[in-house]
Short mmCIF file of C-alpha atoms and ligand atoms in Angstrom, two decimals:
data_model
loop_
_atom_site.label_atom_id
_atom_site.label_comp_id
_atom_site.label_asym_id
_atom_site.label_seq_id
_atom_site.Cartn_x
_atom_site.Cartn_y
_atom_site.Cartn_z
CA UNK A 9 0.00 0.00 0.00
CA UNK A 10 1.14 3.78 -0.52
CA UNK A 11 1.48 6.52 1.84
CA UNK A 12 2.43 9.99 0.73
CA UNK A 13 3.92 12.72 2.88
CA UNK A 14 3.71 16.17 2.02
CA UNK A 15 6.70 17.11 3.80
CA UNK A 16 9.98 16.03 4.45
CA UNK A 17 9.66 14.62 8.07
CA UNK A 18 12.33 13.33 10.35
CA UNK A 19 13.29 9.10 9.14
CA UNK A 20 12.57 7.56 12.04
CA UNK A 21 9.08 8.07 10.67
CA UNK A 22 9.80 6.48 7.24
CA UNK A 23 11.46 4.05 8.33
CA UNK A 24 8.84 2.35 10.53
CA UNK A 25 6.12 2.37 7.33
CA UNK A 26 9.10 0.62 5.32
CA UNK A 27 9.83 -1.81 7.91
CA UNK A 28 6.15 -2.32 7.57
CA UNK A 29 6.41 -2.95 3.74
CA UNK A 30 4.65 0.25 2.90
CA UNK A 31 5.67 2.39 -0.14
CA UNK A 32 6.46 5.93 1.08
CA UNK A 33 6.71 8.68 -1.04
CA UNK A 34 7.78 12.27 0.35
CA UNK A 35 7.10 15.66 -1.13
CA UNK A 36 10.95 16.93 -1.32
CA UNK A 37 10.35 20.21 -3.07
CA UNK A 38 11.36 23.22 0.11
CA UNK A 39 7.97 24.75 -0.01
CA UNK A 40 3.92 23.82 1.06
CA UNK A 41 2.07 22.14 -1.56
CA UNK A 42 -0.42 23.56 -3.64
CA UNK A 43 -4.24 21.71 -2.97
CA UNK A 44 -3.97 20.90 -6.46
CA UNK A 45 -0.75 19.12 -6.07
CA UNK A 46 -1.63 17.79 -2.85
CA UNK A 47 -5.19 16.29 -4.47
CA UNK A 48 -2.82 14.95 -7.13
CA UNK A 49 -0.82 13.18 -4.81
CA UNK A 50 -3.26 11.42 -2.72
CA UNK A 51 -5.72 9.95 -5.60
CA UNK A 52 -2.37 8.02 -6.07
CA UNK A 53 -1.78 6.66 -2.58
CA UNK A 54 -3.75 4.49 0.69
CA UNK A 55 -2.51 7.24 2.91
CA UNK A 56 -2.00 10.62 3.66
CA UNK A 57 0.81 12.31 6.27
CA UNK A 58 0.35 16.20 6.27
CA UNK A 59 0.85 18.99 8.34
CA UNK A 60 -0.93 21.81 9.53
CA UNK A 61 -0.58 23.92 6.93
CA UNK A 62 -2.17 21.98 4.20
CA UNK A 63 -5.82 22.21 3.42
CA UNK A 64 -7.25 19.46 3.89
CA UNK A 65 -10.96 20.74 3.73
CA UNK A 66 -14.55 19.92 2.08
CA UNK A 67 -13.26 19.46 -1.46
CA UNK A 68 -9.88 17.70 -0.88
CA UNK A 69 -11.93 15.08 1.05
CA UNK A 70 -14.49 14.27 -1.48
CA UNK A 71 -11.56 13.92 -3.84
CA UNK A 72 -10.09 11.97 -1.74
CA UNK A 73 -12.63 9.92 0.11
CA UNK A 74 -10.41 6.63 -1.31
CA UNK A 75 -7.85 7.61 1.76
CA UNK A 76 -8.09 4.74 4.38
CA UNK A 77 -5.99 7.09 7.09
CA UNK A 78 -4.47 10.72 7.07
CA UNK A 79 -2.39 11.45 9.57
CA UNK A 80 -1.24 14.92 10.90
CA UNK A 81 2.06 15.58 12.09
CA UNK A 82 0.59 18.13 15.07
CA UNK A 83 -1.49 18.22 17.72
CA UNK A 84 -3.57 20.84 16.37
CA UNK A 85 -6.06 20.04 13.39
CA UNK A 86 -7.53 23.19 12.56
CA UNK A 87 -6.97 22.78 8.94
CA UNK A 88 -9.22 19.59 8.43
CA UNK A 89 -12.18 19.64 7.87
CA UNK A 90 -13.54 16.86 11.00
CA UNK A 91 -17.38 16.31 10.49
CA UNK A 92 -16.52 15.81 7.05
CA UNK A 93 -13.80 13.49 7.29
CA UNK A 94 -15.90 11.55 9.92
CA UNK A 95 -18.90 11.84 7.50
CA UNK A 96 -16.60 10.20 5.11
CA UNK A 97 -15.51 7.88 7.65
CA UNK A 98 -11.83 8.76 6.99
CA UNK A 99 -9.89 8.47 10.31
CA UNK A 100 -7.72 11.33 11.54
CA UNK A 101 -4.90 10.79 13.67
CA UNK A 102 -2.60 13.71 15.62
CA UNK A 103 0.39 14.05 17.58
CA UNK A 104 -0.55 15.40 20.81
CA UNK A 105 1.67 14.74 24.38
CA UNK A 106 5.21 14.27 22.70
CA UNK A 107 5.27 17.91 22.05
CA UNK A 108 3.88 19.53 25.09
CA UNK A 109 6.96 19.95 26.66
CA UNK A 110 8.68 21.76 23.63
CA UNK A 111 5.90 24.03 23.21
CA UNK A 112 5.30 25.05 26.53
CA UNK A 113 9.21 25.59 26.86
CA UNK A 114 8.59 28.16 23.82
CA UNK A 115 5.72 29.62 26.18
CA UNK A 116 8.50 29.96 28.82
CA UNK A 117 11.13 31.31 26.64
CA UNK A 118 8.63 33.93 25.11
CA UNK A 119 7.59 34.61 28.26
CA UNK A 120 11.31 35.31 29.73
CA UNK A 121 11.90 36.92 26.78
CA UNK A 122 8.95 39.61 26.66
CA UNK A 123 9.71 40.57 30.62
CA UNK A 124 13.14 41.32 29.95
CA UNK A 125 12.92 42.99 26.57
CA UNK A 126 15.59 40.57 25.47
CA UNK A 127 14.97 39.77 21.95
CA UNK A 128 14.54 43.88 21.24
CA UNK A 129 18.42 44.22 23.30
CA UNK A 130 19.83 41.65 21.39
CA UNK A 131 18.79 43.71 18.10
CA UNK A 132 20.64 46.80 19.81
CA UNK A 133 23.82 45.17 19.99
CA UNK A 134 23.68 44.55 16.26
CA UNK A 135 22.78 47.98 15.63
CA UNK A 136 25.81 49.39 17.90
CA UNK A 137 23.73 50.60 20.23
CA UNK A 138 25.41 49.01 23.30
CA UNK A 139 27.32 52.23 24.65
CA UNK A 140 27.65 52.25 28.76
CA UNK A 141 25.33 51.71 31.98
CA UNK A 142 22.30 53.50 32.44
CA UNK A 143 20.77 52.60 35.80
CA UNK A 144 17.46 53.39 34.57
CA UNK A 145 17.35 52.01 31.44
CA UNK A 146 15.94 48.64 29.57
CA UNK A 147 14.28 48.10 32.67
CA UNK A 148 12.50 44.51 32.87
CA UNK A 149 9.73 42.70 35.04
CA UNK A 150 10.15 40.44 37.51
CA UNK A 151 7.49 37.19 37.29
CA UNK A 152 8.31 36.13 41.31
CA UNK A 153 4.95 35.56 42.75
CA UNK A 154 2.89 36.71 39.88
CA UNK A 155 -0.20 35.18 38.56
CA UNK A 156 -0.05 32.89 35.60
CA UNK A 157 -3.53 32.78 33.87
CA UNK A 158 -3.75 29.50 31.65
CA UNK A 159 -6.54 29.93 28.82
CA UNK A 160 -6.68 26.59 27.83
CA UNK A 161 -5.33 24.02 30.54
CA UNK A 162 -4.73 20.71 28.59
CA UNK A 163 -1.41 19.13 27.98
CA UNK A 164 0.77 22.35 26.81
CA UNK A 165 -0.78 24.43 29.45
CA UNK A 166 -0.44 21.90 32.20
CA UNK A 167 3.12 22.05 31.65
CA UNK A 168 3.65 25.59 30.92
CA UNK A 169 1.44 26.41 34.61
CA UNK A 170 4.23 23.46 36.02
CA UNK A 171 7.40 25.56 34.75
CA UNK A 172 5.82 29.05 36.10
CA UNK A 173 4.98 27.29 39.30
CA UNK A 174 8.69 25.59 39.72
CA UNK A 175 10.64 28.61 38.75
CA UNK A 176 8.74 31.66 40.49
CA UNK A 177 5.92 30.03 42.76
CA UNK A 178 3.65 31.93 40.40
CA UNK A 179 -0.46 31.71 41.36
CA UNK A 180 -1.81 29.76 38.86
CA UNK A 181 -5.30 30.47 37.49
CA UNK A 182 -6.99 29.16 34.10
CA UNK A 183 -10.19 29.02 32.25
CA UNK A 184 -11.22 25.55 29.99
CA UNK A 185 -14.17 24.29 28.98
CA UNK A 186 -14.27 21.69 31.52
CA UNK A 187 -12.54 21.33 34.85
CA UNK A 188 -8.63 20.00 35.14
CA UNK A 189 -8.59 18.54 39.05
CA UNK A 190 -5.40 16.53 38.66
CA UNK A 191 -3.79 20.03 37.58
CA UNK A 192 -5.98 21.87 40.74
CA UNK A 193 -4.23 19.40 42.69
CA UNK A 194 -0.79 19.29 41.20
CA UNK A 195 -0.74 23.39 41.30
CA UNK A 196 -2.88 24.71 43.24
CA UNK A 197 -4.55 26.12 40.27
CA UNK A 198 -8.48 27.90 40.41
CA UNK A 199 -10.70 27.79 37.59
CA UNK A 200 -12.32 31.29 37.18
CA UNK A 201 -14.49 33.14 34.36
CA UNK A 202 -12.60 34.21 31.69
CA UNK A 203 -13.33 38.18 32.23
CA UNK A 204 -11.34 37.52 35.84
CA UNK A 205 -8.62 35.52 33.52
CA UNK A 206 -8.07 39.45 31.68
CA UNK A 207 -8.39 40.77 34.62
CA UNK A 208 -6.13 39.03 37.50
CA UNK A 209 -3.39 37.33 34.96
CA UNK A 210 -0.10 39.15 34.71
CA UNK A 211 0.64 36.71 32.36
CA UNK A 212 -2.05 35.21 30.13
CA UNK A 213 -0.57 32.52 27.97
CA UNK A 214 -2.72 30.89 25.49
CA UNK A 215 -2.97 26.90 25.16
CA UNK A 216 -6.48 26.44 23.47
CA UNK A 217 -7.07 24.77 19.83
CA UNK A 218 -8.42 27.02 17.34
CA UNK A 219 -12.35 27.06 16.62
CA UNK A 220 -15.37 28.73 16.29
CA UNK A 221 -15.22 30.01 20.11
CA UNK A 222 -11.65 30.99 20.30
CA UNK A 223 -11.36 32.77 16.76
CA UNK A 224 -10.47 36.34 17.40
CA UNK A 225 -11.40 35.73 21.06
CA UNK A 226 -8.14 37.97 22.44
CA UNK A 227 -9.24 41.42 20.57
CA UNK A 228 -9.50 45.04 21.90
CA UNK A 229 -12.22 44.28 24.09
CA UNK A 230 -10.18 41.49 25.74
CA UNK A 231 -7.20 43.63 25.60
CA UNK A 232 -8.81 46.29 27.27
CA UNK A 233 -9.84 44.13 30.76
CA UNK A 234 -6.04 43.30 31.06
CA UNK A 235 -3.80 44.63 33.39
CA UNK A 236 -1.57 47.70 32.17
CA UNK A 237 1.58 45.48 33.68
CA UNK A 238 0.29 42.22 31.75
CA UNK A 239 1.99 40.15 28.97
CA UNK A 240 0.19 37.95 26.86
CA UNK A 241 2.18 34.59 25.39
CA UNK A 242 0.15 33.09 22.34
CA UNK A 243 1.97 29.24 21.28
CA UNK A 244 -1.51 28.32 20.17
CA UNK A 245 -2.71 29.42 16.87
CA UNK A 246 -2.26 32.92 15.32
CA UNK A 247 -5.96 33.81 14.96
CA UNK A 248 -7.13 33.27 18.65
CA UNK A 249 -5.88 36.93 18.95
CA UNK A 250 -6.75 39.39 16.34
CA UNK A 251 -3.11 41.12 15.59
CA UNK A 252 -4.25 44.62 14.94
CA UNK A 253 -5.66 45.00 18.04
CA UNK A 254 -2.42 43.64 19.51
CA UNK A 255 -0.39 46.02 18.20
CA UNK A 256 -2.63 48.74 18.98
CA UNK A 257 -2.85 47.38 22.98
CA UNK A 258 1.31 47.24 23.11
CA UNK A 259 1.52 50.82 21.33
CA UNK A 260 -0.82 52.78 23.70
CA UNK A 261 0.50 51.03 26.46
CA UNK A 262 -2.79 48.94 27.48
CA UNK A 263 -0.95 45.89 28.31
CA UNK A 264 2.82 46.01 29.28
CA UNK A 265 4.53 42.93 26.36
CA UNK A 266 4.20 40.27 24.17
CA UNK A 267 5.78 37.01 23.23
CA UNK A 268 4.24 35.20 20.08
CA UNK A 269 4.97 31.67 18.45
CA UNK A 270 2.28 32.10 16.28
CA UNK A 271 0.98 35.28 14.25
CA UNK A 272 -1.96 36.21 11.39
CA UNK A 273 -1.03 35.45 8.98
CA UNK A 274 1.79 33.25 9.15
CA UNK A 275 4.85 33.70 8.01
CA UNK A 276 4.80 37.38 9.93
CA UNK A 277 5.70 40.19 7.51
CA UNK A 278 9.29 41.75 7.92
CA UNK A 279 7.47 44.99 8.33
CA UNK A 280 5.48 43.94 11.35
CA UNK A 281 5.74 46.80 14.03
CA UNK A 282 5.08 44.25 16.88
CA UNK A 283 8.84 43.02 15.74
CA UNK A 284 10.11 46.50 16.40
CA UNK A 285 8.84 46.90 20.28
CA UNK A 286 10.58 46.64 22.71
CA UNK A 287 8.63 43.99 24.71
CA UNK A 288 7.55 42.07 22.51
CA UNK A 289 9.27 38.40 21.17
CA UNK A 290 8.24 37.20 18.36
CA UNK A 291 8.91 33.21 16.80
CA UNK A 292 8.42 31.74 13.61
CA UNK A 293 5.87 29.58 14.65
CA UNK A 294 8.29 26.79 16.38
CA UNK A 295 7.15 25.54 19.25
CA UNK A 296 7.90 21.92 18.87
CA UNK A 297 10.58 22.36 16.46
CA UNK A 298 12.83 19.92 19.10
CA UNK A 299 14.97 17.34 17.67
CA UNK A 300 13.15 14.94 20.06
CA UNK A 301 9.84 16.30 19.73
CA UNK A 302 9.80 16.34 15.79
CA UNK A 303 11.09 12.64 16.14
CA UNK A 304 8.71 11.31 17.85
CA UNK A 305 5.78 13.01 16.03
CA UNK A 306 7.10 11.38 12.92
CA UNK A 307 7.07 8.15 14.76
CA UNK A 308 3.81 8.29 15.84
CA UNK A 309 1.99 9.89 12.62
CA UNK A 310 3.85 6.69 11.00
CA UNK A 311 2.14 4.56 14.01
CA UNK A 312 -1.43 6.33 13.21
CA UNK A 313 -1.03 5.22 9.36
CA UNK A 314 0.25 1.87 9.80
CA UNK A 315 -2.83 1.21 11.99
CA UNK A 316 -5.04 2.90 9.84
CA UNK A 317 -3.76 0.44 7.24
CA UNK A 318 -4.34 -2.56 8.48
CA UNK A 319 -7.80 -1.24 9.26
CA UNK A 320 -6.91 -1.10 13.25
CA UNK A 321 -7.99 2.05 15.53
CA UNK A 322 -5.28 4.91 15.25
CA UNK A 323 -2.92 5.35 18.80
CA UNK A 324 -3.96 8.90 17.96
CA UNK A 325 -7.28 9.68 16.94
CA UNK A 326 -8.89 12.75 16.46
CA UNK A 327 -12.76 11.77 15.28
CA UNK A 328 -12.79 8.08 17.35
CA UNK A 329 -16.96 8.53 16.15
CA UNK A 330 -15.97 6.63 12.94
CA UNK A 331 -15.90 3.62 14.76
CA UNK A 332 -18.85 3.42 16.30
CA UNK A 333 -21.15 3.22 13.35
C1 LIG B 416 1.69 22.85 15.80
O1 LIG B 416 1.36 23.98 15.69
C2 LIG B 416 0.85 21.80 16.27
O2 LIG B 416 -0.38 21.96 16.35
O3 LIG B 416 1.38 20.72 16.59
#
């Protein structure tokens, strides 16, 4: 049977569909496939391994409906199209846990990075503008004892609450959809409405997937309830805040930083004036770009097709309804 990939993964990956006697073809051109290419591709093959940034929507499904498994290297599936697939009874497998470490690290990082304006100094050295001590200036904040507000507390924000916890005893608060008591228990943390999230967090960090509810949820109005001293740390998906309003929050000094993994649209324009403020830190979008995260998220999207294949239940599925039809 054939699997494609539509981008170059890490081998370990590969290697386990070979070893399974599976023909594995891999995209090797440097850039995302078109849909039309990507449509071409898959009438040709049992399977499909994608990422996140291909479309895998209404119309490549129906073109596709042949596909006995696609499986996403991510834990996010925001670009598939779910009741469809599941209408089609196409299973859909993720990566999520192996990469919750390495993204909430980039949470830290960002974080860290925002309260101590150090991706903005670093810049200033390359411009020559490291001349001699000013007592008073590129003053940062200090995150001892602060509160952490968790908008989203699953995996990624479990861990990212653990490392705010371990390093400054921060108070954790967070706001989900449904109630997390091992991480109550585990860190003290208190599940409140999300207008007292803007309003108590000095740092809101963002760890929700992207849908109808969170779209655009962090915008002016959201903004606007936040503490003047807060920063707000998005690892999530770029759209769950709206970026103008962003940039107008930083530049009239609403909230106090930012630290981004993820902008709207992706990649983030050169031009962008969040990437000229000072408290702001800004990533291309690489949270679990680890050598050990990205191995084992080949290894299990390769898991998810080879028991998609053999027409098992996937380790990792995202629409487990198929099954019980
Ligand atoms: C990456 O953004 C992912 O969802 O894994």
């Amino acid at each position: 049977m054939k699997v494609f990939i539509s981008r170059d993964i890490p081998a370990q990956g590969i290697e386990l569909m070979r070893n399974e006697g599976l023909e594995v073809t891999v995209w090797k051109v440097d850039r995302p496939m078109t849909q039309p290419e990507l449509i071409e591709n898959a009438k040709q093959s049992d399977a499909l391994l994608c990422v996140f940034s291909d479309k895998i929507d209404k119309l490549f499904l129906n073109e596709c409906r042949h596909l006995k498994v696609i499986a996403q290297l991510a834990v996010g599936y925001d670009n598939i199209d779910i009741d469809e697939a599941t209408r089609l009874r196409i299973p859909i497998g993720n990566t999520p846990d192996v990469l919750s470490e390495a993204t909430a690290d980039a949470a830290f990082l960002l974080m860290l990075a925002a309260s101590r304006k150090a991706f903005h100094l670093h810049k200033s050295i390359i411009k020559g503008e490291w001349t001699f001590f000013r007592p008073k200036a590129n003053l940062g904040i200090e995150l001892r004892n602060k509160t952490l507000g968790i908008f989203g507390l699953g995996r990624i924000g479990t861990e990212m609450a653990k490392r705010c916890k371990g390093a400054y005893q921060m108070d954790v608060i967070y706001c989900s959809r449904s109630r997390n008591s091992s991480a109550e228990e585990l860190l003290q943390a208190r599940k409140v409405e999300f207008d007292e999230l803007l309003s108590q967090s000095d740092v809101l960090s963002v760890h929700c997937s992207l849908n109808e509810t969170t779209n655009g949820l962090f915008n002016k109005e959201a903004f606007h309830k936040m503490k003047r001293s807060a920063i707000f740390i998005n690892t999530a998906r770029g759209t769950i805040h709206n970026e103008k309003d962003l940039i107008d929050a930083l530049s009239e000094r609403i909230i106090w930083g930012a630290g981004l993994d993820v902008t709207n649209p992706e990649p983030m324009r050169p031009s962008n004036p969040l990437l000229s403020m000072e408290n702001v830190a800004v990533l291309p979008h690489v949270g679990s770009a680890t050598i050990e995260a990205r191995n084992a998220m080949s290894r299990l999207s390769a898991e998810n097709i080879i028991h998609g294949l053999r027409g098992e239940k996937l380790p990792n599925i995202v629409n487990p309804g198929i099954y019980n039809r």
